[in-house]
């Protein structure tokens, strides 16, 4: 029998939600095992190999010196390295703390900070080359499958780079900005989620990070017109992807 | 009713390596009858499918007289890189031919100036082959071909035949030479071949294909030396999704590259390729 | 008018007509959703929302679906098995407004001209159109300027007009005639038609938006270097709008925008899959991408210009404007870009 | 005998990154024992400061991908308490249904995919698919049911989106809920089989009496609301939490250790819930408990699995009950920002979860205080291991290591939560 491609699944600083999303592939999980061999996944397996891996899915951001070394090791042993979810892509929600002096953050939680040595939290791309990017908090199952399939076929995955508004309209939703005067982040946020939030009457919060070439300043102006304060606007851009160059201007320094 | 979007199966009959990234594939419809009824004009293109990967527009690079269909493909993205992995006997999906070919009828009795850049020679090869077998129908033939480096040229093993075409001239140039590459031709952009060019505007047509910047440049130069807008023909490229004027991706002002082109008289598209 | 047979039905008796239609067709019509209306399947009379102003997505979603499976393929054998995915269900679209009927006529020209699109054609052939004249123009519409509304002259199988307590029902085709077989209806009177004409006159005065179409496409074509595009794309905006977000909404809600993307999907066996087409938008960066990182419309300005020009009749859609004046793009634009205002600027008004 | 050291550098089949180090002297004395949680902290309590109260549910969700629902509901309730918002019965019911669905998902994950391989002698559930595909499929089926309910109410299973201050942005349709109801009815069989499976599999004999804590309510099986009670007589309102429970930092762990102020470490989770709240369970669940022969109160942490299985039966029953009484009305949500303090305790799948917030006049968070179940349990796990190692010091290093790991997994610690 032909050897199946190997997959490694790794966790850095994050919430394990992306790994869970992978486990939530219940319907096809067993079919997935037919085509790949998961050889490293500590959350699910007790016996894990030391690699190398054809595909490595890395969840979580990098927030300690040890993690920097580890991600470099994994890079060396991986053919295709996937930044699996927003934390790995750009630090996600935990990156909000990058705007607080590290010491202040530590003292907020620990009385003795001498044993804590966290750094700013950044995406893995800050330290190693990333081959594919699975945006989202968490990435949609369909996108995870798409990335695994295209890695196996050695083609570029079809991942949406256009705004959430596209998927929102494909679902026949009335725009929340114009019909309810709500501060939706859809027009600057990458699609891929299936416009879950606006379809459920909730504004897009931006959990897939920036779309390709977003016009963030125009959207910030839309929010200003609605009466949102500069602080509110900063908070909106400084959430899932405040560290990205696209959102950085509106996220503030 | 027939479904133009549904590909037909075709078989790879032969493969020639052109350069490190480009191969020419000889294709035949699996359905022999279909193949028999199939014909095209040089300059037209096909939509080739690798199922599960996608579809791409590719010019036919030979003439119907050859019997089988040739297409010369550079591996640049999903579909084309996967096509590169195909072997003789493999199958792919194919539909077409689409678009307008080169204006061979109008060119009858005229001098022909072919200017190609890089892969742009692929859709023009059919024209050269056609002239070669119908030599008396045309006036002087001049081919100016430029590529980034000698290693990026295609059809190099046919240059010798082309040199031998009567009343013709072949001029080759490259932008640069990587160390250690043998090269005896010119160095410089295609326009650097213009001073030595023999073709005069009178009773001539210029057929141009290459990267869009190069074509824009060439067309301007040709105009300055007296070619009229309707004597210059360009073959354009867009990322087509349907090939039949529906998906919109190849819109160029009021034109569709796929059905009104890809070959256009310069006159028709001049305002739009600068760029719109 | 009046020479063909026409009927009326009391509004509170409309359920009877609907039941009659439901016997033969799956019926789709406007339903209320939040503040807006959308076309959905109708099973009972109370789901119908005939007094709607406009819908989010136009009826093109039934003919040129936002996401459509073209065919499936099976790669187990070298000779790939391809199977077309067909949809032959008989359906009836109830309550479609004049502008949207006109949009379908434009799409007909496009999809049924050279290279007929079998998917569109099939759906069009199997769908009966029961149109409904508008009772009130939307704040955003300018169909009157475009000659596509508020009342309809052509393109319908049946046409309803609200004339107070009743609907006037006019027949526009043999299909329309046949549909009404077997249901008892009042014959329309001259007074009913007088009422219709009266209402039309009142309506015409209530439009808030206008566009001067004379020579518009020519003017637009001559203004491809106008500074308005820079303002729309990057800085400033036009008549109180902000610059475009490239959100793509305007083209998805436009009843005549047809551009699509095509891609393949495979299941996890990597042996079976489908080819999908999905509505695309020229407002997106990805739309103009070609091999090797090239892009024909890298700037927002290029893209919004392309879209506007297409709507104003300069792009490949044809020399005639492909806009039917439904106003959806204006209503949905988060930054308030208004094609009628852009037209004014181009005219130098 | 020589010195024994047990080392697990990266504990498998638990969420997050933790290690275990135990050193046993030749005289069988435990010289050192550390559950070393080295997962880097994310400092939620720091960066929540300065955020709007209506964002907190969304941020809190990201503390944990396994129990986002618990964090969302706890955060929402704490904020609502601060703002004096009292959501409708329908909202409370929908929230409970959502919380239960997350319990189903998480408990099934813990039982079938994280712990069962130990009990059946496999390295993972993936390895089990070959010989026990029926069991694995049953696990997947049950887990999917939980997920699908969360998905239906919340929009997606991981980090759902619809729950907001005062209610939901959208509620599910009757049709969809009745489809779920049918599946719930069918799933009862799977649930009972789960109880039987975890009755049958051999669990280590072990017992350590310690304080068991859970929220409790005399009217129903408490998940989202109740008083915090314990087997040692604790009985407090959620606002009093900090008067009784405190946390300590230990130098080798990024997770803080909780303890009852005047007493000691304690346990939270399914077993304490069973011990304290079995009277409020459904009849069927009580029957299942009886059938399994589990003795209540029970102080064998390895029985947590069985407790989860019994809870599963109850969860399904209560879900059906809730679906049957949901009016599915569209409701208005309104609230005013104001300054205040709000606290809430809920039962996350792994046990009691505490959130509290102080808001300023504009509804901006001034202080956040979060204590997840795994912080509550951290010290207790160590104490259990201590006793387990003491009692089994004759075993080989491998066997003893596995036993310790099994014990840790019985708690199903959620390390990311604990180091939030
Ligand atoms: C009429 C016509 C005739 C043609 N004739 C020929 C011919 O004879 N020979 C020939 O070789 N070519 C020809 N072409 C060009 C050919 O169609 C394209 O090279 C082909 O479509 C590329 O398809 P692909 O699937 O391989 O690439 P794709 O995978 O579709 O890549 C296309 C584009 O996608 C985008 N892309 C690429 N990589 C990434 C990435 N990592 N992330 C995001 N986006 C990315 C880029 O814009 C890329 O260039 C012709 C084109 C036309 C229109
Ligand atoms: S609701 Fe949000 S995502 Fe949807 S169209 Fe409006 S701005 Fe875009
Ligand atoms: S361009 Fe705007 S107004 Fe015109 S048809 Fe399209 S959506 Fe309607
Ligand atoms: S709807 Fe408005 S903002 Fe969005 S792409 Fe269209 S013009 Fe631009």
PDB file of C-alpha atoms in Angstrom, chain C residues 62-274:
ATOM      1  CA  UNK C  62     -33.743  31.911  -9.513  1.00  0.00           C
ATOM      2  CA  UNK C  63     -32.306  32.006 -13.012  1.00  0.00           C
ATOM      3  CA  UNK C  64     -28.647  32.625 -12.414  1.00  0.00           C
ATOM      4  CA  UNK C  65     -28.267  31.263  -8.866  1.00  0.00           C
ATOM      5  CA  UNK C  66     -25.600  32.773  -6.614  1.00  0.00           C
ATOM      6  CA  UNK C  67     -24.026  29.338  -6.369  1.00  0.00           C
ATOM      7  CA  UNK C  68     -24.774  26.708  -8.950  1.00  0.00           C
ATOM      8  CA  UNK C  69     -23.474  23.201  -9.489  1.00  0.00           C
ATOM      9  CA  UNK C  70     -22.816  22.795 -13.201  1.00  0.00           C
ATOM     10  CA  UNK C  71     -21.848  19.158 -13.391  1.00  0.00           C
ATOM     11  CA  UNK C  72     -20.360  16.402 -11.322  1.00  0.00           C
ATOM     12  CA  UNK C  73     -17.385  14.305 -12.306  1.00  0.00           C
ATOM     13  CA  UNK C  74     -15.995  10.979 -11.285  1.00  0.00           C
ATOM     14  CA  UNK C  75     -12.282  10.401 -11.685  1.00  0.00           C
ATOM     15  CA  UNK C  76     -12.208   6.690 -10.943  1.00  0.00           C
ATOM     16  CA  UNK C  77     -11.718   5.958 -14.612  1.00  0.00           C
ATOM     17  CA  UNK C  78      -9.316   7.647 -16.961  1.00  0.00           C
ATOM     18  CA  UNK C  79     -12.254   8.600 -19.120  1.00  0.00           C
ATOM     19  CA  UNK C  80     -13.790  10.942 -16.589  1.00  0.00           C
ATOM     20  CA  UNK C  81     -17.518  10.560 -16.199  1.00  0.00           C
ATOM     21  CA  UNK C  82     -19.189  13.959 -16.374  1.00  0.00           C
ATOM     22  CA  UNK C  83     -22.807  14.377 -15.443  1.00  0.00           C
ATOM     23  CA  UNK C  84     -24.711  17.575 -15.951  1.00  0.00           C
ATOM     24  CA  UNK C  85     -26.771  18.723 -13.013  1.00  0.00           C
ATOM     25  CA  UNK C  86     -30.178  19.717 -14.328  1.00  0.00           C
ATOM     26  CA  UNK C  87     -33.095  21.498 -12.798  1.00  0.00           C
ATOM     27  CA  UNK C  88     -36.371  20.995 -14.597  1.00  0.00           C
ATOM     28  CA  UNK C  89     -38.858  21.891 -11.923  1.00  0.00           C
ATOM     29  CA  UNK C  90     -41.836  23.983 -12.984  1.00  0.00           C
ATOM     30  CA  UNK C  91     -41.912  27.109 -10.935  1.00  0.00           C
ATOM     31  CA  UNK C  92     -43.864  30.306 -10.799  1.00  0.00           C
ATOM     32  CA  UNK C  93     -42.531  33.631  -9.710  1.00  0.00           C
ATOM     33  CA  UNK C  94     -45.261  35.713  -8.185  1.00  0.00           C
ATOM     34  CA  UNK C  95     -45.110  39.431  -7.613  1.00  0.00           C
ATOM     35  CA  UNK C  96     -42.009  40.355  -9.600  1.00  0.00           C
ATOM     36  CA  UNK C  97     -41.764  44.094 -10.220  1.00  0.00           C
ATOM     37  CA  UNK C  98     -41.449  45.743 -13.656  1.00  0.00           C
ATOM     38  CA  UNK C  99     -37.764  46.682 -13.284  1.00  0.00           C
ATOM     39  CA  UNK C 100     -36.928  43.106 -12.406  1.00  0.00           C
ATOM     40  CA  UNK C 101     -38.858  41.795 -15.392  1.00  0.00           C
ATOM     41  CA  UNK C 102     -36.893  44.173 -17.580  1.00  0.00           C
ATOM     42  CA  UNK C 103     -33.694  42.963 -15.980  1.00  0.00           C
ATOM     43  CA  UNK C 104     -34.640  39.435 -16.968  1.00  0.00           C
ATOM     44  CA  UNK C 105     -35.212  40.582 -20.525  1.00  0.00           C
ATOM     45  CA  UNK C 106     -31.678  42.012 -20.499  1.00  0.00           C
ATOM     46  CA  UNK C 107     -30.325  38.764 -19.069  1.00  0.00           C
ATOM     47  CA  UNK C 108     -32.232  36.908 -21.779  1.00  0.00           C
ATOM     48  CA  UNK C 109     -30.395  38.892 -24.424  1.00  0.00           C
ATOM     49  CA  UNK C 110     -27.188  38.056 -22.722  1.00  0.00           C
ATOM     50  CA  UNK C 111     -27.594  34.408 -21.776  1.00  0.00           C
ATOM     51  CA  UNK C 112     -29.722  33.360 -24.727  1.00  0.00           C
ATOM     52  CA  UNK C 113     -27.785  35.167 -27.425  1.00  0.00           C
ATOM     53  CA  UNK C 114     -24.634  33.714 -28.888  1.00  0.00           C
ATOM     54  CA  UNK C 115     -23.574  30.658 -26.810  1.00  0.00           C
ATOM     55  CA  UNK C 116     -26.807  29.937 -25.047  1.00  0.00           C
ATOM     56  CA  UNK C 117     -26.429  29.151 -21.413  1.00  0.00           C
ATOM     57  CA  UNK C 118     -28.379  25.935 -20.829  1.00  0.00           C
ATOM     58  CA  UNK C 119     -28.633  26.440 -17.099  1.00  0.00           C
ATOM     59  CA  UNK C 120     -30.204  29.841 -17.435  1.00  0.00           C
ATOM     60  CA  UNK C 121     -32.335  28.754 -20.331  1.00  0.00           C
ATOM     61  CA  UNK C 122     -33.705  25.756 -18.510  1.00  0.00           C
ATOM     62  CA  UNK C 123     -34.732  27.772 -15.525  1.00  0.00           C
ATOM     63  CA  UNK C 124     -36.190  30.538 -17.632  1.00  0.00           C
ATOM     64  CA  UNK C 125     -38.175  28.088 -19.733  1.00  0.00           C
ATOM     65  CA  UNK C 126     -39.611  26.390 -16.680  1.00  0.00           C
ATOM     66  CA  UNK C 127     -40.601  29.531 -14.842  1.00  0.00           C
ATOM     67  CA  UNK C 128     -43.820  31.438 -15.240  1.00  0.00           C
ATOM     68  CA  UNK C 129     -43.686  35.146 -14.481  1.00  0.00           C
ATOM     69  CA  UNK C 130     -46.597  36.709 -12.685  1.00  0.00           C
ATOM     70  CA  UNK C 131     -45.518  40.318 -12.515  1.00  0.00           C
ATOM     71  CA  UNK C 132     -46.851  43.004 -10.219  1.00  0.00           C
ATOM     72  CA  UNK C 133     -46.909  46.701 -11.008  1.00  0.00           C
ATOM     73  CA  UNK C 134     -45.435  48.873  -8.297  1.00  0.00           C
ATOM     74  CA  UNK C 135     -47.643  50.648  -5.826  1.00  0.00           C
ATOM     75  CA  UNK C 136     -44.984  53.009  -4.560  1.00  0.00           C
ATOM     76  CA  UNK C 137     -41.529  53.726  -5.964  1.00  0.00           C
ATOM     77  CA  UNK C 138     -38.688  52.947  -3.609  1.00  0.00           C
ATOM     78  CA  UNK C 139     -36.761  55.991  -2.390  1.00  0.00           C
ATOM     79  CA  UNK C 140     -33.828  54.752  -4.419  1.00  0.00           C
ATOM     80  CA  UNK C 141     -35.462  53.722  -7.676  1.00  0.00           C
ATOM     81  CA  UNK C 142     -35.309  55.581 -10.987  1.00  0.00           C
ATOM     82  CA  UNK C 143     -36.936  53.010 -13.250  1.00  0.00           C
ATOM     83  CA  UNK C 144     -39.079  55.771 -14.628  1.00  0.00           C
ATOM     84  CA  UNK C 145     -35.974  57.409 -16.098  1.00  0.00           C
ATOM     85  CA  UNK C 146     -34.803  54.119 -17.528  1.00  0.00           C
ATOM     86  CA  UNK C 147     -38.139  53.239 -19.116  1.00  0.00           C
ATOM     87  CA  UNK C 148     -38.451  50.073 -17.090  1.00  0.00           C
ATOM     88  CA  UNK C 149     -41.202  50.974 -14.648  1.00  0.00           C
ATOM     89  CA  UNK C 150     -43.125  51.628 -12.516  1.00  0.00           C
ATOM     90  CA  UNK C 151     -45.655  49.819 -14.748  1.00  0.00           C
ATOM     91  CA  UNK C 152     -44.910  46.973 -17.096  1.00  0.00           C
ATOM     92  CA  UNK C 153     -45.699  46.639 -20.790  1.00  0.00           C
ATOM     93  CA  UNK C 154     -43.981  43.429 -21.793  1.00  0.00           C
ATOM     94  CA  UNK C 155     -42.241  40.306 -20.600  1.00  0.00           C
ATOM     95  CA  UNK C 156     -44.895  38.840 -18.336  1.00  0.00           C
ATOM     96  CA  UNK C 157     -47.191  35.857 -18.441  1.00  0.00           C
ATOM     97  CA  UNK C 158     -49.621  37.511 -16.069  1.00  0.00           C
ATOM     98  CA  UNK C 159     -49.562  41.033 -14.751  1.00  0.00           C
ATOM     99  CA  UNK C 160     -51.167  42.185 -11.528  1.00  0.00           C
ATOM    100  CA  UNK C 161     -51.983  45.792 -10.722  1.00  0.00           C
ATOM    101  CA  UNK C 162     -53.209  46.943  -7.357  1.00  0.00           C
ATOM    102  CA  UNK C 163     -56.319  49.003  -8.071  1.00  0.00           C
ATOM    103  CA  UNK C 164     -57.607  49.542  -4.559  1.00  0.00           C
ATOM    104  CA  UNK C 165     -59.532  46.648  -3.137  1.00  0.00           C
ATOM    105  CA  UNK C 166     -58.817  44.452  -6.140  1.00  0.00           C
ATOM    106  CA  UNK C 167     -55.987  43.304  -8.358  1.00  0.00           C
ATOM    107  CA  UNK C 168     -56.354  43.758 -12.060  1.00  0.00           C
ATOM    108  CA  UNK C 169     -55.030  40.664 -13.834  1.00  0.00           C
ATOM    109  CA  UNK C 170     -53.795  41.050 -17.404  1.00  0.00           C
ATOM    110  CA  UNK C 171     -52.673  38.240 -19.636  1.00  0.00           C
ATOM    111  CA  UNK C 172     -49.383  38.503 -21.471  1.00  0.00           C
ATOM    112  CA  UNK C 173     -48.896  35.072 -23.005  1.00  0.00           C
ATOM    113  CA  UNK C 174     -50.567  31.799 -23.835  1.00  0.00           C
ATOM    114  CA  UNK C 175     -49.038  30.331 -20.723  1.00  0.00           C
ATOM    115  CA  UNK C 176     -50.645  33.114 -18.765  1.00  0.00           C
ATOM    116  CA  UNK C 177     -53.957  32.390 -20.399  1.00  0.00           C
ATOM    117  CA  UNK C 178     -53.698  28.686 -19.614  1.00  0.00           C
ATOM    118  CA  UNK C 179     -52.807  29.200 -16.013  1.00  0.00           C
ATOM    119  CA  UNK C 180     -56.088  30.912 -15.386  1.00  0.00           C
ATOM    120  CA  UNK C 181     -58.125  28.031 -16.749  1.00  0.00           C
ATOM    121  CA  UNK C 182     -60.286  26.490 -14.106  1.00  0.00           C
ATOM    122  CA  UNK C 183     -60.530  29.435 -11.774  1.00  0.00           C
ATOM    123  CA  UNK C 184     -63.523  31.668 -11.525  1.00  0.00           C
ATOM    124  CA  UNK C 185     -62.572  35.361 -11.889  1.00  0.00           C
ATOM    125  CA  UNK C 186     -64.436  38.608 -12.485  1.00  0.00           C
ATOM    126  CA  UNK C 187     -63.994  40.147 -15.927  1.00  0.00           C
ATOM    127  CA  UNK C 188     -62.188  43.474 -15.810  1.00  0.00           C
ATOM    128  CA  UNK C 189     -64.179  46.554 -16.671  1.00  0.00           C
ATOM    129  CA  UNK C 190     -63.172  49.787 -18.371  1.00  0.00           C
ATOM    130  CA  UNK C 191     -63.382  51.405 -14.975  1.00  0.00           C
ATOM    131  CA  UNK C 192     -60.694  49.016 -13.736  1.00  0.00           C
ATOM    132  CA  UNK C 193     -58.373  50.108 -16.523  1.00  0.00           C
ATOM    133  CA  UNK C 194     -59.159  53.750 -15.873  1.00  0.00           C
ATOM    134  CA  UNK C 195     -58.183  53.221 -12.275  1.00  0.00           C
ATOM    135  CA  UNK C 196     -54.937  51.597 -13.386  1.00  0.00           C
ATOM    136  CA  UNK C 197     -54.057  54.539 -15.616  1.00  0.00           C
ATOM    137  CA  UNK C 198     -54.933  56.965 -12.903  1.00  0.00           C
ATOM    138  CA  UNK C 199     -52.608  55.235 -10.485  1.00  0.00           C
ATOM    139  CA  UNK C 200     -49.829  55.197 -13.019  1.00  0.00           C
ATOM    140  CA  UNK C 201     -50.047  58.969 -13.440  1.00  0.00           C
ATOM    141  CA  UNK C 202     -49.899  59.532  -9.688  1.00  0.00           C
ATOM    142  CA  UNK C 203     -46.934  57.208  -9.329  1.00  0.00           C
ATOM    143  CA  UNK C 204     -44.838  58.892 -11.953  1.00  0.00           C
ATOM    144  CA  UNK C 205     -44.713  62.028  -9.857  1.00  0.00           C
ATOM    145  CA  UNK C 206     -43.404  60.327  -6.790  1.00  0.00           C
ATOM    146  CA  UNK C 207     -39.925  59.393  -7.921  1.00  0.00           C
ATOM    147  CA  UNK C 208     -37.080  60.876  -5.905  1.00  0.00           C
ATOM    148  CA  UNK C 209     -34.263  59.891  -8.211  1.00  0.00           C
ATOM    149  CA  UNK C 210     -33.718  60.565 -11.870  1.00  0.00           C
ATOM    150  CA  UNK C 211     -31.098  59.915 -14.462  1.00  0.00           C
ATOM    151  CA  UNK C 212     -30.807  61.667 -17.784  1.00  0.00           C
ATOM    152  CA  UNK C 213     -30.053  58.812 -20.160  1.00  0.00           C
ATOM    153  CA  UNK C 214     -29.621  60.701 -23.381  1.00  0.00           C
ATOM    154  CA  UNK C 215     -26.124  60.052 -24.713  1.00  0.00           C
ATOM    155  CA  UNK C 216     -25.208  58.824 -21.258  1.00  0.00           C
ATOM    156  CA  UNK C 217     -23.114  55.870 -22.356  1.00  0.00           C
ATOM    157  CA  UNK C 218     -21.279  58.051 -24.823  1.00  0.00           C
ATOM    158  CA  UNK C 219     -20.629  60.665 -22.177  1.00  0.00           C
ATOM    159  CA  UNK C 220     -19.432  58.014 -19.771  1.00  0.00           C
ATOM    160  CA  UNK C 221     -17.136  56.503 -22.363  1.00  0.00           C
ATOM    161  CA  UNK C 222     -15.576  59.859 -23.057  1.00  0.00           C
ATOM    162  CA  UNK C 223     -14.968  60.416 -19.387  1.00  0.00           C
ATOM    163  CA  UNK C 224     -12.836  57.464 -18.468  1.00  0.00           C
ATOM    164  CA  UNK C 225     -10.237  59.884 -17.178  1.00  0.00           C
ATOM    165  CA  UNK C 226     -12.704  61.962 -15.141  1.00  0.00           C
ATOM    166  CA  UNK C 227     -11.564  62.878 -11.658  1.00  0.00           C
ATOM    167  CA  UNK C 228     -14.801  61.423 -10.276  1.00  0.00           C
ATOM    168  CA  UNK C 229     -13.275  57.947 -10.413  1.00  0.00           C
ATOM    169  CA  UNK C 230     -10.447  58.967  -8.141  1.00  0.00           C
ATOM    170  CA  UNK C 231     -12.950  60.413  -5.708  1.00  0.00           C
ATOM    171  CA  UNK C 232     -15.060  57.276  -5.779  1.00  0.00           C
ATOM    172  CA  UNK C 233     -12.125  54.965  -5.410  1.00  0.00           C
ATOM    173  CA  UNK C 234      -9.744  56.698  -3.084  1.00  0.00           C
ATOM    174  CA  UNK C 235     -10.511  60.123  -1.680  1.00  0.00           C
ATOM    175  CA  UNK C 236     -13.488  62.348  -1.244  1.00  0.00           C
ATOM    176  CA  UNK C 237     -16.519  60.487  -2.464  1.00  0.00           C
ATOM    177  CA  UNK C 238     -19.302  61.911  -4.590  1.00  0.00           C
ATOM    178  CA  UNK C 239     -22.292  63.973  -3.421  1.00  0.00           C
ATOM    179  CA  UNK C 240     -21.873  63.111   0.223  1.00  0.00           C
ATOM    180  CA  UNK C 241     -20.710  59.537  -0.208  1.00  0.00           C
ATOM    181  CA  UNK C 242     -17.487  58.094   1.136  1.00  0.00           C
ATOM    182  CA  UNK C 243     -15.036  56.257  -1.110  1.00  0.00           C
ATOM    183  CA  UNK C 244     -15.924  52.733  -2.195  1.00  0.00           C
ATOM    184  CA  UNK C 245     -15.164  49.805   0.112  1.00  0.00           C
ATOM    185  CA  UNK C 246     -14.897  47.243  -2.685  1.00  0.00           C
ATOM    186  CA  UNK C 247     -17.457  45.249  -0.768  1.00  0.00           C
ATOM    187  CA  UNK C 248     -19.057  43.948  -3.935  1.00  0.00           C
ATOM    188  CA  UNK C 249     -22.601  44.304  -2.659  1.00  0.00           C
ATOM    189  CA  UNK C 250     -23.720  46.570  -5.473  1.00  0.00           C
ATOM    190  CA  UNK C 251     -22.982  44.022  -8.139  1.00  0.00           C
ATOM    191  CA  UNK C 252     -24.483  41.119  -6.263  1.00  0.00           C
ATOM    192  CA  UNK C 253     -27.764  42.925  -5.689  1.00  0.00           C
ATOM    193  CA  UNK C 254     -27.918  44.319  -9.218  1.00  0.00           C
ATOM    194  CA  UNK C 255     -30.519  42.407 -11.219  1.00  0.00           C
ATOM    195  CA  UNK C 256     -28.432  42.589 -14.379  1.00  0.00           C
ATOM    196  CA  UNK C 257     -24.937  41.866 -13.046  1.00  0.00           C
ATOM    197  CA  UNK C 258     -24.115  38.392 -14.235  1.00  0.00           C
ATOM    198  CA  UNK C 259     -20.347  37.939 -13.778  1.00  0.00           C
ATOM    199  CA  UNK C 260     -19.372  34.654 -12.300  1.00  0.00           C
ATOM    200  CA  UNK C 261     -16.451  32.631 -11.073  1.00  0.00           C
ATOM    201  CA  UNK C 262     -15.959  28.933 -11.758  1.00  0.00           C
ATOM    202  CA  UNK C 263     -14.172  26.443  -9.563  1.00  0.00           C
ATOM    203  CA  UNK C 264     -13.979  22.737  -8.842  1.00  0.00           C
ATOM    204  CA  UNK C 265     -14.512  20.983  -5.550  1.00  0.00           C
ATOM    205  CA  UNK C 266     -13.556  17.441  -4.668  1.00  0.00           C
ATOM    206  CA  UNK C 267     -14.835  15.257  -1.898  1.00  0.00           C
ATOM    207  CA  UNK C 268     -12.397  13.626   0.508  1.00  0.00           C
ATOM    208  CA  UNK C 269     -11.936  10.593  -1.723  1.00  0.00           C
ATOM    209  CA  UNK C 270     -10.284  13.082  -4.108  1.00  0.00           C
ATOM    210  CA  UNK C 271     -12.023  11.125  -6.845  1.00  0.00           C
ATOM    211  CA  UNK C 272     -15.418  12.723  -7.082  1.00  0.00           C
ATOM    212  CA  UNK C 273     -16.267  16.335  -7.382  1.00  0.00           C
ATOM    213  CA  UNK C 274     -18.297  19.083  -8.879  1.00  0.00           C
TER     214      UNK C 274
END
